[in-house]
XYZ file of C-alpha atoms in Angstrom:
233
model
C 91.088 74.601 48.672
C 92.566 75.341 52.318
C 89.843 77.344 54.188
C 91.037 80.581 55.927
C 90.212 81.557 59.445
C 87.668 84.622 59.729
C 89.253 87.401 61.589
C 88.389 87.047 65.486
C 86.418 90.311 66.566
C 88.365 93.034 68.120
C 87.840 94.476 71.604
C 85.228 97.020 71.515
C 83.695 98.942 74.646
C 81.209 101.140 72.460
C 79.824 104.412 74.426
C 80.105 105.060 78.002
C 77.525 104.859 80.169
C 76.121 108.516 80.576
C 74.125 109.876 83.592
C 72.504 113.205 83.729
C 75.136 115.899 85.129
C 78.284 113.918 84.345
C 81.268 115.810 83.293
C 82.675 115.759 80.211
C 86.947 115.151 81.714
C 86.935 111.333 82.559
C 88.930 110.908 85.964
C 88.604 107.489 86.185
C 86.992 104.289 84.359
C 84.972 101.159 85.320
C 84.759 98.235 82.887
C 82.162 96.302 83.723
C 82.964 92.742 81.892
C 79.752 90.451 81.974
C 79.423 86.939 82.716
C 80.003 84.267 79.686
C 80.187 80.356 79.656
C 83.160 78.040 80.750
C 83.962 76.385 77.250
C 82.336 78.155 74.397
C 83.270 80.018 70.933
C 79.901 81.707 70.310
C 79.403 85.602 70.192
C 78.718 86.811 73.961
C 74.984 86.793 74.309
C 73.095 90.022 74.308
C 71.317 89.220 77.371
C 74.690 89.160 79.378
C 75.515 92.342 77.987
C 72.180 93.795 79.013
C 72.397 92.521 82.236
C 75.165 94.565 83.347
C 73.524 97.794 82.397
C 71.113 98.080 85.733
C 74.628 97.985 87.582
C 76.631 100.212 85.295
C 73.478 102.904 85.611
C 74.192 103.368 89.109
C 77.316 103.678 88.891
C 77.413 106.225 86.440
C 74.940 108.103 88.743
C 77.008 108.049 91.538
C 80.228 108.649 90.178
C 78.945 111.410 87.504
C 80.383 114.544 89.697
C 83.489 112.908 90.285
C 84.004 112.286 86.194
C 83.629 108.573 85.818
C 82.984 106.862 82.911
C 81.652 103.433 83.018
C 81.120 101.122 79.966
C 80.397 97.399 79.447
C 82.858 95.681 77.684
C 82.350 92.967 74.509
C 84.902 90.168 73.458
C 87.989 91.142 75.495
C 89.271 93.990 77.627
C 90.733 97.102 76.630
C 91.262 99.735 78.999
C 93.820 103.362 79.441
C 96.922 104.616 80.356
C 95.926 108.214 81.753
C 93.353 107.822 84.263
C 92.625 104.889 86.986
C 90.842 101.811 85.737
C 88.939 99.647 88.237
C 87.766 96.437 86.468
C 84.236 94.767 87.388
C 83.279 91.261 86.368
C 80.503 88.851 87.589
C 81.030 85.064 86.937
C 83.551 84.062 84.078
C 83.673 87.761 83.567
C 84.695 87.988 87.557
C 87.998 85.980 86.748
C 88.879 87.525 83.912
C 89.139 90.985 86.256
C 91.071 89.319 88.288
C 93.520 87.907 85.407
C 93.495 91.182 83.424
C 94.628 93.157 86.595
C 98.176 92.994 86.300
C 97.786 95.983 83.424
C 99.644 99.476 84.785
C 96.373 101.292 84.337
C 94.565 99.416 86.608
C 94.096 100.616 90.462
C 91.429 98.367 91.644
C 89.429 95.114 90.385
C 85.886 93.626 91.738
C 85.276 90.170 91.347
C 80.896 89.297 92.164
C 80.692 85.330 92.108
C 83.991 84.637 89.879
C 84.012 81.475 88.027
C 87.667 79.837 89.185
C 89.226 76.690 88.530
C 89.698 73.629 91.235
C 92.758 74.457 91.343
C 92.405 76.807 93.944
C 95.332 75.792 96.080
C 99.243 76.497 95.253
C 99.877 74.554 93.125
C 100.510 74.117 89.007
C 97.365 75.098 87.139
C 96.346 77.512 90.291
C 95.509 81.336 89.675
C 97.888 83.782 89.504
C 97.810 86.520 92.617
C 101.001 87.643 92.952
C 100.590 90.379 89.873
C 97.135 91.695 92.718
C 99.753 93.620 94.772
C 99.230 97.341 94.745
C 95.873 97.172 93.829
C 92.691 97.287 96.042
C 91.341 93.598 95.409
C 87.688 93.142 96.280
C 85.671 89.810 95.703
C 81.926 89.194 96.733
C 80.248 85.704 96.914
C 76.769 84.385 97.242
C 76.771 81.360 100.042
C 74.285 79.218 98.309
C 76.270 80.007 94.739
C 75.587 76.349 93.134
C 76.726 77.403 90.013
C 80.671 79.062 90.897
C 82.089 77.808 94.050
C 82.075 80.694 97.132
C 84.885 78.423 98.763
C 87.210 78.552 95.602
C 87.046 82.570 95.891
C 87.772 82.270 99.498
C 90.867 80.011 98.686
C 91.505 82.415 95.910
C 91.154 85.787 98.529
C 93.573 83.537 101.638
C 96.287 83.628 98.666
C 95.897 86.721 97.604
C 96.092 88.370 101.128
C 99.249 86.977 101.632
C 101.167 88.907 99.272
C 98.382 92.160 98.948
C 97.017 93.305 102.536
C 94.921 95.674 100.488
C 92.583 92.543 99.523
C 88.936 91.787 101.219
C 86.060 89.666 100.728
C 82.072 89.495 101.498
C 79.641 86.912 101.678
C 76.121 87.188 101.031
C 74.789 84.952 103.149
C 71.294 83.130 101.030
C 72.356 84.566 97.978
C 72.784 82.409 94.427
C 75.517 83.141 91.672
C 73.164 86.678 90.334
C 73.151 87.546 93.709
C 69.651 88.982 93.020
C 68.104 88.287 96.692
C 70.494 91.585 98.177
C 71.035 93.094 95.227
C 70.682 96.817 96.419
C 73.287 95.574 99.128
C 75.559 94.412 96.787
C 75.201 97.322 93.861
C 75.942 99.792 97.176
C 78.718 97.894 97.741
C 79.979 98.333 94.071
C 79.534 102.035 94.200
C 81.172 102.519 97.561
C 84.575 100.102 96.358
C 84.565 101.953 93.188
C 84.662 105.567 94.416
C 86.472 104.897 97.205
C 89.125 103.406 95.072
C 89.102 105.747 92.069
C 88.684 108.942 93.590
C 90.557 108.523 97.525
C 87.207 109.011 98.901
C 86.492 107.241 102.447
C 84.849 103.530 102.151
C 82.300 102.562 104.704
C 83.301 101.181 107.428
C 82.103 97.737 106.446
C 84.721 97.897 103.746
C 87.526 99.531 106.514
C 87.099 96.935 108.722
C 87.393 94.202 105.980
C 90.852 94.794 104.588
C 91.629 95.558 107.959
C 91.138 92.500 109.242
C 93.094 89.776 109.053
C 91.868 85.911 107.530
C 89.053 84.860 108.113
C 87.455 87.531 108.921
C 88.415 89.715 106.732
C 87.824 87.290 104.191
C 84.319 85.871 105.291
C 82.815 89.294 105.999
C 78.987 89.106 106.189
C 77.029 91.726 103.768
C 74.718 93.291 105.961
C 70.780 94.007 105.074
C 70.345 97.285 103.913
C 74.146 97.706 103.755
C 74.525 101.469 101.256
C 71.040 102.807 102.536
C 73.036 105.205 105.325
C 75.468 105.924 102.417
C 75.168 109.552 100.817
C 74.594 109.493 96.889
């Protein structure tokens, strides 16, 4: 008797993140897709779900007044049509932003520690950047990352800049792939990209002077200590 496949599970985001005082129009949208494993067919672990909600919190906090809606997304990526999107993912969940950007709805994408191939080079089998232009492209990396490779993002980010000046990068200098050491640096970082990108609002001048610059430096920008602490909420 021929076996039949079981239907795969479908995209789901569930409900948004909510935060006291948020409004009930959504104005723009973060999907926060977590990290996942390099060759697997299991269900995405709970844990990697849950991990994502700290940062997705805060985020909802300080985007509430502006009408943002934040969720965490399971299986695959689904986002809108009418409002902004700006996509979030840490690890495997970091290059899957940056794949998934191409969609119309999305503005802006946010790669923390992205899992990439070796292939980081030109070259058959390389990632795609080209479908990056016209959105705001921002990618952070821990230095002593021993699990995803900080110099394939960098590779990754010199390509990208080439065809989309609106693309920066930051290095945590000491940090590992949760990037748990400067954690409040880096969730300050998050919030300041994502409502500086969703709702025209001004980005720090870290940020400025990063897609300002042109590689290296804008490329190899250093995360400050207590970067987000003279930031208003």
């Amino acid at each position: 008797m021929a076996q039949r496949a079981l239907p795969q599970p479908a995209a789901r985001l569930g409900r948004a993140v909510q935060a006291a005082g948020a409004l009930s129009e959504v104005s723009g949208v973060v999907l926060l897709l977590p990290d996942g494993e390099t060759d697997s067919r299991r269900r995405p672990s709970t844990l990697s779900y849950a991990a994502q909600l700290p940062l997705a919190r805060t985020l909802a906090r300080a985007g509430a007044r502006d009408g943002l809606a934040v969720h965490v997304v399971r299986y695959r990526r689904r986002g809108w049509d009418d409002v902004p999107v700006c996509l979030v993912g840490h690890g495997m969940g970091g290059r899957a932003a940056l794949r998934a950007a191409g969609h119309t709805a999305v503005t802006s994408v946010m790669a923390m520690a992205p899992w990439l191939p070796e292939a980081a080079a030109p070259e058959p089998g390389a990632e795609p950047v080209k479908h990056l232009a016209g959105r705001r492209v921002l990618i952070v990396h821990g230095t002593n990352d021993a699990r995803t490779d900080p110099e394939l993002s960098y590779r990754l980010a010199e390509r990208a800049k080439k065809t989309n000046r609106d693309t920066c990068r930051f290095e945590v200098h000491s940090d590992g792939h949760a990037l748990r050491q400067h954690r409040s640096e880096v969730v300050a970082l998050a919030v300041d990209f994502v409502r500086g990108s969703l709702f025209g609002g001004a980005y720090a001048r870290p940020v400025t002077d990063a897609f300002a610059a042109p590689p290296p430096l804008g490329l190899r920008m250093p995360l400050a200590a207590g970067f987000g602490r003279s930031l208003r909420n």
